[in-house]
């Protein structure tokens, strides 16, 4: 029984560490196995950083995390793009998996394959490398710069993905790995130089001397002084210092160049890798910082440097000549002389004191020995340091996009200024009504070619989702600033709704509406017979688009993905965004709507468009009903009503501004003396009155006969 109890206790002691951490350690998931094939264990982070640590037995392999837990970059839809990222202990991205997104261009346009292909390019990327996405500049062969292909027509979404991956991965690297950024505020001054003597270098604390007598060393080590005698490396007298070290950080020329001279200093600096620090260590005394059997090029076992408890990884620079170098200043002869190097990416902060340590091996008996540690602090003088200029933060994504698209914004702004002028000064411009048709056609071509195909400025009911959901969940203007063309358009349209109603957008800014109108113009030219919708049916059908709007908006608050699918009632993505480069059912649907518009003028806009319905709701609060009307409109003249292709003019001559697209055709008619019936009647009445007046004013004068 006793051996069973002992065995149980022994097993309990072995398993205790695993039992204590049973909640954090768990089997490797399939997701982690896909990125870390050799992983055997995984555990949640022990602090607040939301990462999962991946291990092969006790060897750390890296970290697994979701970007939504670390970043919040809103995509084009207003929601973030969530990815699972695997990062190894060297700062390389091992793998990425797409978890979720609501980017319309990929969900209902290009498909998710281009997005997945773009994301896969980040596999193997080092966080020390710079990534240029879709750069059209001349590519430079460099290990520090990599080029990734972007995705045409999805620039905003691609840049959001890039910022999401890099930002999240760097947060993990900075918190868990060394060499990926820190809060260091100073660096070594590698520019300033002035000649200094050895005494001046000592007085300025540019050289650090650490001396301990045998008694001081014994007290610091907590051992009997007699035990140190056997630890000495030389036969020097006992009255010499037990430890006598001299340290000098060579990178600042104020130290290195004064000590070594110009030629030797440059030679040493040239041997350093970028970011390496060179530390000269010389030793006299009884116990040296390296043993007699020290192998050059390796890490010293006796000598160490630490900062805030973390060791700096020292490595001998393997410079054989130093032992007999002819230094510029007459330093006291050293029995040992080495230059060690370490990287500033190891966490070195020159403003933080260095802990200079020595490990002394003391013999306990002829079979065993013990190691004791002693250290001293050395703070580099402030005159060897310079402030690190604050790292210039990259511009926010939306600002970078605005800068890149400033030419498009300028062209759009000029068009909007001209359009505003037309609407504001329309009463003065009616005298040029003969130019309305060519100006109108030019505008339609511009809207389709530039705003639609080139600038991708087709507004959508999905934008209404984004606005309403943003207001519901917490407004973030960055969502709308990601696309400057859409932002400018929405801002302009929103203001114009309260001035002139929905018609300004639907008639002058909507690319798909412009397509329908151009097709109708071609059909009219070739005298394609129009299908006349009865007024009773027309009055019922115009409410269909409001039903579609309510359905989509209501669905967006409950099932956003389904609402995005139902938003395909809009053919905008197929016809404008993707220019009909899409699967056949979507293309057939869009083409069918355009063909119907040849028979029924702008049928989609009138009866089905949820975006037009949403704009019409706000357009009811317009300030101006500015289209000219006359008392003769409706009776006896009904020419404007007959000429209005979308039935926006009632029998009494009044205009339904909720349906009017403000094509200005009625304005041209009413100001045309040859077309407007009221003008003709008025002209005829004036002519008759003038004739009557002239007849009544005729006086016959009879001259008397003169004899």
XYZ file of C-alpha atoms in Angstrom:
707
model
C 0.000 0.000 0.000
C 2.851 2.349 0.800
C 4.388 2.029 -2.654
C 1.010 2.704 -4.239
C 0.610 5.865 -2.176
C 4.132 6.945 -3.052
C 3.476 6.288 -6.756
C 0.243 8.277 -6.588
C 1.984 11.238 -4.937
C 4.807 11.074 -7.472
C 2.375 11.118 -10.395
C 0.439 13.936 -8.755
C 3.590 16.044 -8.476
C 4.449 15.401 -12.127
C 0.952 16.269 -13.344
C 0.411 19.185 -10.977
C 1.696 21.886 -13.385
C -0.607 20.576 -16.099
C -3.568 20.270 -13.739
C -3.083 23.831 -12.519
C -3.066 25.142 -16.078
C -5.759 22.820 -17.389
C -8.048 25.715 -18.165
C -5.482 27.475 -20.342
C -3.819 24.541 -22.105
C -5.878 22.699 -24.661
C -5.555 20.516 -27.721
C -4.516 22.162 -30.952
C -7.503 23.187 -33.043
C -7.797 22.428 -36.751
C -7.393 26.132 -37.503
C -4.120 26.307 -35.568
C -2.896 23.024 -37.060
C -3.401 24.403 -40.552
C -1.002 27.286 -39.845
C 1.331 25.534 -37.365
C 1.561 21.894 -38.585
C 4.020 20.854 -35.862
C 1.978 22.336 -32.994
C 1.077 20.039 -30.119
C -0.387 22.468 -27.586
C -2.009 25.871 -27.419
C -3.017 28.151 -24.591
C -4.741 31.465 -24.150
C -2.622 34.477 -23.328
C -2.007 35.015 -19.634
C -2.504 38.779 -19.935
C -5.037 41.026 -21.618
C -3.601 40.614 -25.114
C -6.207 38.582 -27.064
C -3.888 35.993 -28.626
C -3.479 32.228 -28.428
C 0.061 30.958 -27.858
C 1.079 27.937 -29.946
C 3.663 25.393 -28.757
C 5.398 22.238 -29.902
C 5.726 20.569 -26.533
C 7.409 23.354 -24.518
C 8.907 25.157 -27.522
C 6.953 28.285 -28.508
C 6.083 28.373 -32.196
C 4.112 31.577 -32.429
C 0.755 33.205 -31.899
C -2.724 32.878 -33.344
C -5.163 35.785 -33.232
C -8.149 37.387 -34.887
C -7.776 40.879 -36.270
C -11.162 42.029 -34.937
C -9.782 41.604 -31.415
C -6.893 43.984 -32.113
C -7.988 46.457 -34.784
C -11.098 48.236 -35.964
C -10.701 49.388 -39.554
C -14.157 49.825 -41.088
C -14.471 48.525 -44.604
C -16.598 49.875 -47.422
C -19.683 48.265 -45.873
C -19.025 49.908 -42.514
C -17.981 46.633 -40.852
C -14.444 45.432 -40.284
C -12.840 42.570 -42.196
C -12.013 39.792 -39.746
C -9.054 37.486 -40.391
C -7.277 34.763 -38.462
C -3.508 35.330 -38.536
C -0.632 33.099 -37.490
C 2.605 34.856 -36.488
C 5.815 32.982 -35.689
C 8.410 33.954 -33.096
C 10.560 35.655 -35.740
C 7.827 38.044 -36.791
C 6.799 36.234 -39.982
C 3.173 35.809 -40.977
C 2.777 32.074 -41.474
C -0.810 31.955 -42.637
C -4.064 33.880 -42.892
C -7.676 32.782 -43.107
C -10.639 34.984 -43.969
C -13.291 34.708 -41.261
C -15.901 37.272 -42.210
C -16.636 40.471 -44.084
C -19.472 42.428 -45.682
C -17.659 43.987 -48.610
C -20.301 44.258 -51.372
C -17.776 44.158 -54.223
C -16.693 40.653 -53.165
C -19.988 39.312 -51.848
C -22.091 40.175 -54.878
C -19.603 41.276 -57.490
C -16.177 39.831 -58.079
C -16.703 36.912 -55.735
C -14.491 36.044 -52.774
C -11.708 34.357 -54.745
C -9.871 37.628 -55.625
C -10.019 38.640 -51.953
C -8.667 35.280 -50.782
C -5.924 35.380 -53.438
C -4.896 38.846 -52.286
C -4.799 37.816 -48.625
C -2.711 34.724 -49.393
C 0.114 36.966 -50.647
C 0.878 37.869 -47.026
C 1.935 34.334 -46.164
C 5.644 34.364 -45.282
C 5.837 38.162 -45.013
C 8.221 39.558 -42.406
C 6.898 42.482 -40.402
C 10.222 44.177 -41.033
C 9.408 44.390 -44.728
C 7.541 47.222 -46.391
C 4.539 46.271 -48.519
C 3.497 48.223 -51.607
C 0.083 47.174 -52.903
C -0.605 47.561 -56.589
C 2.212 50.059 -57.092
C 2.562 51.306 -60.648
C 5.985 52.781 -59.998
C 9.214 51.190 -61.172
C 9.828 48.206 -58.945
C 13.112 48.075 -57.072
C 14.712 44.750 -56.260
C 15.063 44.802 -52.500
C 14.641 42.370 -49.643
C 13.107 45.157 -47.564
C 10.322 45.980 -50.040
C 7.744 43.570 -51.418
C 5.079 44.217 -54.022
C 1.620 42.704 -53.851
C -0.950 42.744 -56.633
C -4.138 44.603 -55.771
C -7.683 43.847 -56.906
C -9.177 45.974 -59.663
C -12.381 47.786 -58.660
C -11.800 46.937 -54.983
C -9.079 49.397 -54.009
C -10.729 50.542 -50.782
C -11.443 47.024 -49.518
C -7.920 45.867 -50.385
C -6.295 48.753 -48.496
C -8.502 48.066 -45.478
C -7.386 44.421 -45.557
C -3.732 45.491 -45.723
C -4.004 47.926 -42.794
C -5.918 45.348 -40.773
C -3.307 42.601 -41.230
C -0.222 44.750 -40.646
C -1.627 46.706 -37.706
C -2.857 43.625 -35.847
C 0.339 41.643 -36.457
C 2.564 44.507 -35.307
C 0.586 44.915 -32.104
C 1.254 41.274 -31.283
C 4.926 41.510 -32.300
C 5.540 44.640 -30.224
C 3.938 43.032 -27.191
C 5.499 39.572 -27.526
C 8.666 39.861 -29.641
C 11.784 41.991 -29.589
C 12.920 44.221 -32.373
C 9.544 45.377 -33.585
C 9.326 48.859 -32.154
C 9.455 50.282 -28.665
C 8.998 53.500 -26.778
C 12.716 54.405 -26.931
C 13.001 58.180 -26.861
C 16.767 58.552 -27.375
C 19.559 57.059 -29.449
C 23.353 57.204 -29.512
C 24.799 60.351 -31.051
C 26.761 59.087 -34.055
C 27.436 62.502 -35.570
C 29.018 64.794 -32.977
C 32.789 64.723 -32.605
C 35.458 66.829 -30.986
C 38.983 65.772 -29.933
C 39.236 64.760 -26.287
C 42.085 63.549 -24.121
C 41.930 60.398 -22.045
C 41.446 62.398 -18.867
C 38.583 64.332 -20.500
C 36.882 61.092 -21.527
C 37.191 59.829 -17.971
C 35.977 63.089 -16.471
C 32.941 63.116 -18.781
C 32.106 59.513 -17.814
C 32.496 58.356 -21.410
C 34.559 55.445 -20.093
C 33.269 53.239 -17.321
C 35.732 51.755 -14.842
C 34.640 48.996 -12.496
C 37.100 47.971 -9.850
C 36.607 45.659 -6.906
C 39.313 44.668 -4.500
C 39.331 41.121 -3.230
C 37.631 42.183 0.008
C 34.989 44.248 -1.870
C 34.376 41.406 -4.270
C 34.022 38.901 -1.436
C 31.504 41.163 0.296
C 29.530 41.700 -2.927
C 29.545 37.987 -3.689
C 28.747 37.028 -0.113
C 31.666 34.626 0.248
C 34.833 34.384 2.221
C 37.734 36.344 0.681
C 39.998 33.314 0.942
C 37.867 31.490 -1.621
C 38.587 34.152 -4.258
C 42.291 33.397 -4.310
C 41.735 30.133 -6.146
C 39.465 31.873 -8.656
C 42.152 34.236 -9.952
C 43.169 33.844 -13.578
C 46.749 35.100 -13.118
C 49.603 35.073 -10.688
C 49.234 38.776 -9.968
C 49.851 39.898 -6.399
C 46.908 39.634 -4.066
C 46.887 43.396 -3.548
C 45.735 43.954 -7.161
C 42.041 44.381 -7.870
C 40.037 41.201 -8.186
C 37.809 42.788 -10.882
C 39.171 45.653 -12.989
C 37.085 46.311 -16.092
C 36.924 49.228 -18.518
C 33.891 49.646 -20.772
C 33.327 51.989 -23.684
C 30.381 52.166 -26.098
C 32.201 52.801 -29.371
C 29.427 53.911 -31.732
C 29.478 57.593 -30.737
C 32.564 59.056 -32.475
C 33.117 61.186 -29.378
C 34.160 57.916 -27.716
C 35.137 55.504 -30.475
C 37.066 57.873 -32.720
C 38.943 59.450 -29.796
C 39.910 56.006 -28.479
C 40.680 54.120 -31.670
C 41.581 56.843 -34.131
C 39.885 57.636 -37.432
C 41.089 54.596 -39.403
C 40.487 51.968 -36.735
C 37.134 53.481 -35.767
C 35.844 53.333 -39.334
C 37.098 49.778 -39.715
C 35.257 48.668 -36.598
C 32.064 50.492 -37.587
C 32.187 48.895 -41.040
C 32.133 45.445 -39.484
C 28.844 46.151 -37.707
C 25.489 45.147 -39.108
C 22.816 47.840 -39.236
C 21.557 48.554 -35.734
C 24.465 46.839 -33.947
C 26.159 48.394 -30.932
C 29.883 47.882 -30.343
C 31.113 47.648 -26.749
C 34.835 47.627 -25.975
C 35.677 45.670 -22.804
C 39.175 45.580 -21.352
C 40.286 43.730 -18.262
C 43.291 43.814 -15.943
C 42.798 42.554 -12.363
C 42.710 39.030 -11.043
C 39.501 37.776 -12.650
C 38.878 38.517 -16.307
C 35.585 38.854 -18.146
C 36.519 35.888 -20.359
C 38.395 32.740 -19.470
C 41.616 31.608 -21.098
C 39.734 29.059 -23.204
C 37.173 31.581 -24.502
C 36.385 30.977 -28.184
C 36.233 34.172 -30.206
C 33.002 34.880 -32.004
C 30.888 33.295 -29.249
C 28.924 34.620 -26.275
C 30.854 35.206 -23.045
C 29.820 33.055 -20.099
C 31.251 35.319 -17.387
C 30.371 38.798 -18.638
C 26.819 40.018 -19.207
C 24.781 43.145 -19.811
C 21.179 43.604 -18.731
C 18.602 46.347 -18.947
C 15.589 46.322 -16.666
C 16.172 42.645 -15.974
C 16.361 41.604 -19.626
C 19.705 40.350 -20.946
C 21.289 41.856 -24.043
C 22.499 39.162 -26.400
C 26.272 39.793 -26.516
C 28.486 38.271 -29.167
C 32.220 38.667 -29.645
C 33.062 40.682 -32.785
C 36.079 38.414 -33.404
C 38.611 41.210 -34.072
C 42.006 39.554 -33.478
C 44.050 42.716 -33.996
C 42.655 44.503 -30.933
C 45.048 42.861 -28.508
C 47.960 44.734 -30.063
C 46.147 47.641 -31.735
C 47.853 51.009 -31.761
C 45.069 53.064 -30.222
C 44.893 56.827 -30.591
C 44.925 57.293 -26.829
C 47.389 55.556 -24.502
C 44.995 53.283 -22.647
C 46.526 51.231 -19.857
C 47.595 47.813 -21.165
C 44.876 45.150 -20.850
C 45.422 41.474 -20.338
C 42.105 40.831 -22.078
C 40.551 43.048 -24.729
C 37.433 42.321 -26.758
C 34.727 44.101 -28.657
C 31.267 42.672 -28.106
C 28.231 43.530 -30.201
C 24.513 43.428 -29.628
C 21.531 44.658 -31.608
C 19.526 47.723 -30.696
C 16.474 45.674 -31.678
C 17.037 43.491 -28.637
C 15.384 46.145 -26.505
C 18.431 48.320 -25.878
C 17.567 51.816 -24.653
C 20.657 54.036 -24.247
C 18.847 56.234 -21.748
C 18.316 53.291 -19.361
C 21.256 52.302 -17.086
C 23.181 49.183 -18.034
C 23.645 46.446 -15.495
C 27.254 45.231 -15.955
C 27.530 41.748 -14.499
C 30.254 39.214 -13.757
C 29.676 35.573 -12.907
C 32.477 34.175 -10.759
C 33.150 30.461 -10.575
C 34.175 29.362 -7.093
C 35.534 25.919 -6.307
C 33.699 24.126 -3.511
C 35.788 20.951 -3.620
C 37.705 18.940 -6.131
C 34.457 17.598 -7.598
C 32.128 20.581 -7.766
C 32.000 24.349 -7.969
C 29.428 27.105 -7.694
C 28.728 30.297 -9.610
C 28.003 33.598 -7.942
C 26.976 36.840 -9.592
C 27.973 40.449 -8.975
C 26.895 43.536 -10.912
C 27.288 47.267 -11.152
C 25.267 49.994 -12.909
C 26.561 52.266 -15.643
C 24.473 55.096 -17.086
C 25.633 56.576 -20.361
C 26.088 60.350 -20.080
C 23.334 62.416 -21.694
C 25.906 64.159 -23.898
C 26.271 60.911 -25.859
C 22.544 60.750 -26.557
C 20.212 62.551 -28.922
C 16.446 62.599 -28.898
C 14.724 60.286 -31.313
C 12.425 62.355 -33.519
C 8.869 61.204 -32.970
C 7.922 58.596 -35.503
C 5.703 60.171 -38.076
C 2.465 58.308 -37.950
C 1.139 57.262 -41.338
C -1.821 59.212 -42.554
C -5.162 57.564 -41.868
C -6.364 55.379 -44.693
C -9.122 57.753 -45.734
C -6.674 60.660 -46.063
C -4.357 58.597 -48.249
C -7.273 57.677 -50.500
C -8.347 61.312 -50.814
C -4.825 62.346 -51.794
C -4.587 59.567 -54.375
C -7.926 60.537 -55.933
C -7.643 64.309 -55.786
C -7.777 64.629 -59.598
C -11.075 62.707 -59.731
C -12.427 64.809 -56.874
C -11.500 68.015 -58.719
C -13.273 66.901 -61.912
C -16.314 65.857 -59.921
C -16.352 69.167 -58.064
C -16.260 71.147 -61.314
C -19.198 69.188 -62.696
C -21.187 69.738 -59.500
C -20.458 73.472 -59.607
C -21.730 73.648 -63.209
C -24.780 71.596 -62.289
C -25.550 73.869 -59.370
C -25.257 76.873 -61.645
C -27.762 75.369 -64.063
C -30.298 74.801 -61.309
C -29.790 78.170 -59.623
C -29.835 80.267 -62.796
C -32.293 78.215 -64.835
C -34.629 81.200 -65.342
C -31.817 83.112 -67.009
C -30.609 80.143 -69.017
C -33.981 79.387 -70.613
C -33.113 81.748 -73.456
C -30.552 79.123 -74.529
C -33.078 76.267 -74.476
C -32.022 75.181 -77.979
C -28.770 73.929 -76.414
C -30.546 71.820 -73.788
C -30.585 68.581 -75.801
C -26.848 68.504 -76.692
C -25.928 69.649 -73.167
C -28.162 66.982 -71.702
C -26.650 64.250 -73.859
C -23.122 65.389 -72.973
C -24.055 65.264 -69.294
C -25.443 61.736 -69.601
C -22.266 60.533 -71.314
C -20.119 62.158 -68.593
C -22.196 60.609 -65.828
C -21.919 57.131 -67.338
C -18.271 57.315 -68.412
C -16.627 59.314 -65.648
C -18.855 59.103 -62.582
C -19.944 55.539 -63.268
C -17.292 53.488 -65.036
C -14.163 55.471 -64.101
C -14.765 57.002 -60.661
C -17.162 54.238 -59.507
C -19.546 56.844 -58.150
C -22.787 54.895 -58.369
C -24.768 55.475 -55.184
C -26.702 52.522 -53.839
C -29.337 51.617 -51.297
C -26.505 49.772 -49.498
C -25.125 53.206 -48.659
C -28.401 53.902 -46.866
C -27.888 50.684 -44.869
C -24.446 51.884 -43.899
C -25.687 55.275 -42.758
C -28.613 53.935 -40.731
C -26.574 51.146 -39.128
C -23.816 53.607 -38.317
C -26.272 55.946 -36.638
C -27.758 52.993 -34.770
C -24.469 51.446 -33.624
C -22.411 54.607 -33.174
C -21.623 57.010 -35.965
C -18.139 56.790 -37.465
C -17.481 59.221 -40.294
C -14.438 57.198 -41.409
C -16.823 54.685 -42.955
C -18.020 57.318 -45.397
C -14.654 58.991 -45.962
C -13.160 55.789 -47.383
C -14.561 56.598 -50.820
C -14.164 60.321 -51.586
C -16.288 60.243 -54.740
C -19.221 58.680 -52.922
C -18.703 60.998 -49.960
C -18.743 64.099 -52.170
C -21.767 62.807 -54.062
C -23.709 61.898 -50.934
C -22.938 65.245 -49.324
C -24.032 67.125 -52.424
C -27.136 64.985 -52.957
C -28.153 65.284 -49.300
C -28.023 69.077 -49.485
C -29.765 69.182 -52.863
C -32.634 67.047 -51.559
C -33.695 69.898 -49.288
C -33.349 72.428 -52.089
C -34.754 70.784 -55.219
C -35.787 67.272 -54.232
C -34.745 63.898 -55.569
C -34.657 64.883 -59.226
C -31.197 66.411 -59.306
C -29.540 63.080 -58.492
C -31.882 60.846 -60.465
C -31.713 63.016 -63.539
C -28.138 64.292 -63.521
C -25.918 62.111 -61.298
C -27.100 58.478 -61.477
C -25.084 56.412 -64.017
C -27.692 53.689 -64.420
C -30.420 56.288 -64.821
C -28.273 57.949 -67.492
C -27.954 54.600 -69.299
C -31.715 54.223 -69.383
C -32.207 57.754 -70.644
C -29.638 57.350 -73.430
C -31.322 54.137 -74.545
C -34.669 55.937 -74.519
C -33.170 58.727 -76.661
C -31.868 56.174 -79.179
C -35.261 54.434 -79.203
C -37.008 57.748 -79.840
C -34.628 58.570 -82.687
C -35.430 55.249 -84.376
C -39.110 55.690 -83.562
C -39.439 52.641 -81.333
C -43.042 52.532 -80.208
C -43.464 53.393 -76.524
C -45.665 51.466 -74.150
C -47.963 53.898 -72.405
C -48.666 52.997 -68.777
C -52.189 53.934 -67.810
C -52.334 56.626 -65.200
C -54.272 54.434 -62.768
C -51.635 51.691 -62.978
C -48.835 54.232 -62.858
C -50.153 55.694 -59.602
C -50.141 52.229 -58.028
C -46.800 51.041 -59.380
C -44.823 54.054 -58.122
C -45.344 52.823 -54.557
C -43.627 49.505 -55.293
C -40.194 51.051 -54.837
C -41.170 52.281 -51.356
C -42.158 48.746 -50.390
C -38.777 47.467 -51.608
C -37.009 50.199 -49.604
C -38.826 49.366 -46.356
C -38.177 45.638 -46.862
C -34.437 46.114 -47.434
C -33.867 48.579 -44.603
C -35.836 46.448 -42.158
C -33.888 43.366 -43.183
C -30.577 45.207 -42.742
C -31.226 45.573 -39.006
C -31.960 41.877 -38.609
C -29.989 39.943 -41.224
C -27.455 42.160 -42.945
C -26.146 39.426 -45.239
C -29.646 38.674 -46.519
C -30.310 42.392 -47.000
C -27.135 42.654 -49.082
C -28.314 39.733 -51.195
C -31.768 41.269 -51.680
C -30.099 44.548 -52.672
C -29.324 42.843 -55.981
C -32.671 44.247 -57.025
C -30.396 47.151 -57.933
C -28.592 46.416 -61.213
C -25.966 49.048 -60.415
C -23.226 46.629 -59.421
C -23.620 44.587 -62.573
C -24.050 47.412 -65.070
C -21.807 50.098 -63.584
C -19.347 48.720 -61.017
C -18.489 45.532 -62.921
C -19.446 46.759 -66.415
C -21.422 43.551 -67.043
C -18.424 41.338 -66.209
C -20.483 39.009 -64.060
C -22.376 35.735 -64.077
C -25.092 35.383 -66.689
C -28.250 35.747 -64.513
C -27.119 39.158 -63.221
C -26.194 40.321 -66.713
C -29.553 39.184 -68.136
C -31.398 41.029 -65.352
C -29.525 44.295 -65.917
C -29.849 44.119 -69.701
C -33.552 43.351 -69.414
C -34.110 46.509 -67.373
C -32.204 48.563 -69.931
C -34.147 47.049 -72.835
C -37.451 47.730 -71.077
C -36.397 51.369 -70.753
C -36.451 51.581 -74.546
C -40.194 50.927 -74.368
C -41.068 52.367 -70.929
C -39.044 55.472 -70.182
C -36.791 54.850 -67.107
C -39.069 52.040 -65.917
C -36.650 50.888 -63.205
C -36.263 54.392 -61.757
C -40.009 54.945 -61.701
C -41.229 51.704 -60.191
C -38.489 49.622 -58.626
C -35.519 51.712 -57.429
C -35.271 51.665 -53.592
C -32.560 54.318 -53.696
C -34.864 56.677 -55.563
C -37.589 55.944 -53.027
C -35.275 56.812 -50.143
C -34.267 60.065 -51.808
C -37.889 60.898 -52.547
C -38.755 60.575 -48.859
C -36.220 63.252 -47.925
C -37.071 65.227 -51.066
C -40.527 65.885 -49.665
C -38.878 68.436 -47.369
C -37.456 70.477 -50.252
C -37.521 74.265 -50.030
C -38.238 75.046 -53.674
C -40.736 73.905 -56.268
C -38.875 75.895 -58.835
C -39.979 74.571 -62.239
C -41.991 77.244 -64.069
C -45.719 76.686 -64.515
C -48.414 78.810 -66.149
C -52.112 79.122 -65.676
C -52.571 77.611 -69.131
C -50.658 74.446 -68.129
C -53.117 71.536 -68.085
C -55.841 73.531 -69.760
C -55.670 74.229 -72.591
C -51.959 73.307 -72.969
C -50.880 69.751 -72.113
C -47.720 69.578 -74.201
C -45.397 69.291 -71.160
C -47.529 66.472 -69.760
C -47.386 64.575 -73.048
C -43.629 65.150 -73.368
C -42.799 63.964 -69.830
C -41.532 60.415 -70.228
C -41.940 59.476 -66.583
C -45.498 60.805 -66.054
C -44.384 63.333 -63.447
C -46.811 66.027 -64.675
C -50.455 65.675 -63.678
C -53.474 66.444 -65.850
C -53.860 69.834 -64.190
C -50.289 70.773 -65.154
C -48.797 70.465 -61.649
C -45.512 68.597 -61.170
C -45.046 65.569 -58.921
C -41.606 66.401 -57.516
C -41.388 62.985 -55.833
C -41.231 61.410 -59.301
C -39.701 64.218 -61.369
C -36.088 63.675 -62.466
C -35.795 67.351 -63.456
C -34.643 66.735 -66.990
C -35.646 70.388 -67.691
C -37.568 69.429 -70.828
C -40.704 71.168 -69.536
C -38.628 74.276 -68.777
C -37.380 74.300 -72.368
C -40.924 73.852 -73.722
C -42.530 76.530 -71.583
C -39.927 79.091 -72.629
C -40.085 78.239 -76.324
C -42.366 80.614 -78.229
C -42.799 78.114 -81.052
C -43.596 75.043 -78.905
C -45.524 76.248 -75.873
C -49.245 76.628 -76.694
C -49.599 79.396 -74.131
C -46.868 81.321 -75.874
C -48.511 80.808 -79.241
C -51.913 81.919 -77.967
C -50.347 84.886 -76.274
C -48.451 85.818 -79.415
C -51.578 85.516 -81.565
C -53.661 87.608 -79.163
C -51.010 90.291 -79.127
C -50.937 90.231 -82.942
C -54.732 90.575 -83.193
C -54.829 93.404 -80.687
C -52.084 95.172 -82.590
C -54.007 94.762 -85.869
C -57.240 96.035 -84.358
C -55.538 99.028 -82.860
C -53.944 99.955 -86.181
C -57.317 99.679 -88.012
C -59.095 101.911 -85.526
C -56.426 104.563 -85.734
C -56.650 105.007 -89.556
C -57.934 108.581 -90.432
C -58.951 109.520 -93.965
C -58.017 113.112 -94.810
C -59.748 114.738 -97.850
C -57.954 117.688 -99.214
C -60.204 120.574 -100.453
C -60.183 121.431 -104.086
C -58.171 124.441 -104.899
C -59.378 126.444 -107.747
